[in-house]
Amino acid sequence: MKSNQNGIQIGFDPNEKPGHRVIAKTVKVQGKSLDRDRKYAGKDGYTMFSSCPHRNDIENAQILSTILINHFESGHEEVHVWPQDGPHQGVQQPLCVW
C-alpha cells in the first residue's frame, strides 16, 4: 500500500507487526529518498512554535494520544476556553507541548 501526505510518500505493509509496517526504502520526501541523517522541519504554517523549547526528548516522548488518554483518565476537570475572535483565538504566547 502507498500513502502520500504533504509531500511525504511511504509504502507500508499493514500485515506486518506494529513498528515494522513502513517499508523504509519506499519513504520519499518531496520526491527524494529519505536521508536518515538529516533533520526535517515541517512547513505547516505553525511558525509560532519555532521558538518553543523541547520539553521532552523527542525519541522518548509519549505520543499525543497517550498524553490525552492519561489526562482524561486522571480526572482533572480543568478546561481552557479561548475566545473565538482574532487570528489565534486569544492565544497571546505560543503553547508548547513537547
Coordinates of C-alpha atoms in Angstrom, one line a residue:
M1 CA 0.0 0.0 0.0
K2 CA 1.1 3.6 -0.6
S3 CA 0.3 6.9 1.1
N4 CA 1.2 10.4 0.1
Q5 CA 0.7 13.2 2.7
N6 CA 2.1 16.7 2.3
G7 CA 5.0 15.7 0.1
I8 CA 5.9 12.6 2.1
Q9 CA 5.4 9.3 0.3
I10 CA 5.5 6.0 2.1
G11 CA 4.9 2.4 1.3
F12 CA 3.6 0.1 4.1
D13 CA 2.6 -3.4 4.7
P14 CA -0.5 -3.5 7.0
N15 CA 0.1 -7.2 7.7
E16 CA 3.4 -6.5 9.5
K17 CA 3.5 -6.1 13.3
P18 CA 3.3 -2.5 14.7
G19 CA 6.5 -0.6 14.4
H20 CA 7.6 -2.6 11.3
R21 CA 4.8 -1.7 8.8
V22 CA 6.6 1.2 6.9
I23 CA 8.9 -0.1 4.2
A24 CA 12.0 2.1 4.7
K25 CA 13.3 2.1 1.1
T26 CA 9.9 3.5 -0.1
V27 CA 10.0 6.7 2.1
K28 CA 10.4 9.8 0.0
V29 CA 10.3 13.5 1.0
Q30 CA 9.4 15.9 -1.9
G31 CA 10.2 13.0 -4.3
K32 CA 13.7 12.3 -2.9
S33 CA 14.7 9.3 -0.8
L34 CA 14.7 9.9 2.9
D35 CA 18.1 10.9 4.4
R36 CA 18.2 9.3 7.8
D37 CA 20.9 11.6 8.9
R38 CA 19.0 14.8 8.1
K39 CA 16.7 16.7 10.4
Y40 CA 13.5 17.6 8.6
A41 CA 11.2 20.5 9.5
G42 CA 7.5 20.7 8.7
K43 CA 6.1 23.5 6.7
D44 CA 2.5 23.5 8.0
G45 CA 2.5 27.3 8.8
Y46 CA 2.8 26.9 12.5
T47 CA 5.7 29.4 12.8
M48 CA 4.7 30.4 16.3
F49 CA 6.1 27.0 17.6
S50 CA 9.6 27.6 16.2
S51 CA 10.8 29.3 19.4
C52 CA 9.3 26.7 21.8
P53 CA 11.8 24.8 23.8
H54 CA 11.6 21.0 23.7
R55 CA 10.2 19.8 27.0
N56 CA 11.0 16.1 26.3
D57 CA 13.4 14.2 24.3
I58 CA 11.5 13.5 21.1
E59 CA 12.8 10.0 20.9
N60 CA 11.4 9.1 24.3
A61 CA 8.3 11.3 24.5
Q62 CA 4.8 9.9 24.7
I63 CA 2.6 10.1 21.7
L64 CA -0.2 12.6 21.8
S65 CA -3.0 10.0 22.0
T66 CA -1.3 8.6 25.2
I67 CA -1.0 12.0 26.7
L68 CA -4.6 12.8 26.1
I69 CA -5.8 9.4 27.4
N70 CA -3.7 9.9 30.6
H71 CA -5.1 13.4 31.1
F72 CA -8.7 12.4 30.8
E73 CA -8.3 9.3 32.9
S74 CA -6.6 11.4 35.7
G75 CA -9.9 13.0 36.5
H76 CA -8.7 16.6 36.1
E77 CA -11.6 19.0 35.4
E78 CA -9.5 21.9 34.2
V79 CA -10.9 23.4 31.0
H80 CA -9.4 26.2 28.9
V81 CA -11.7 28.2 26.7
W82 CA -10.2 30.6 24.1
P83 CA -12.2 33.5 22.7
Q84 CA -13.5 32.7 19.2
D85 CA -12.2 36.0 17.7
G86 CA -8.8 37.0 16.4
P87 CA -6.3 35.1 14.3
H88 CA -5.0 32.9 17.2
Q89 CA -8.3 32.7 19.2
G90 CA -6.9 34.6 22.1
V91 CA -3.6 32.8 22.4
Q92 CA -1.0 35.5 23.3
Q93 CA 2.1 33.3 23.6
P94 CA 2.9 30.0 21.9
L95 CA 1.6 27.0 23.7
C96 CA 4.4 24.4 23.6
V97 CA 3.6 20.8 24.0
W98 CA 6.6 18.6 23.7

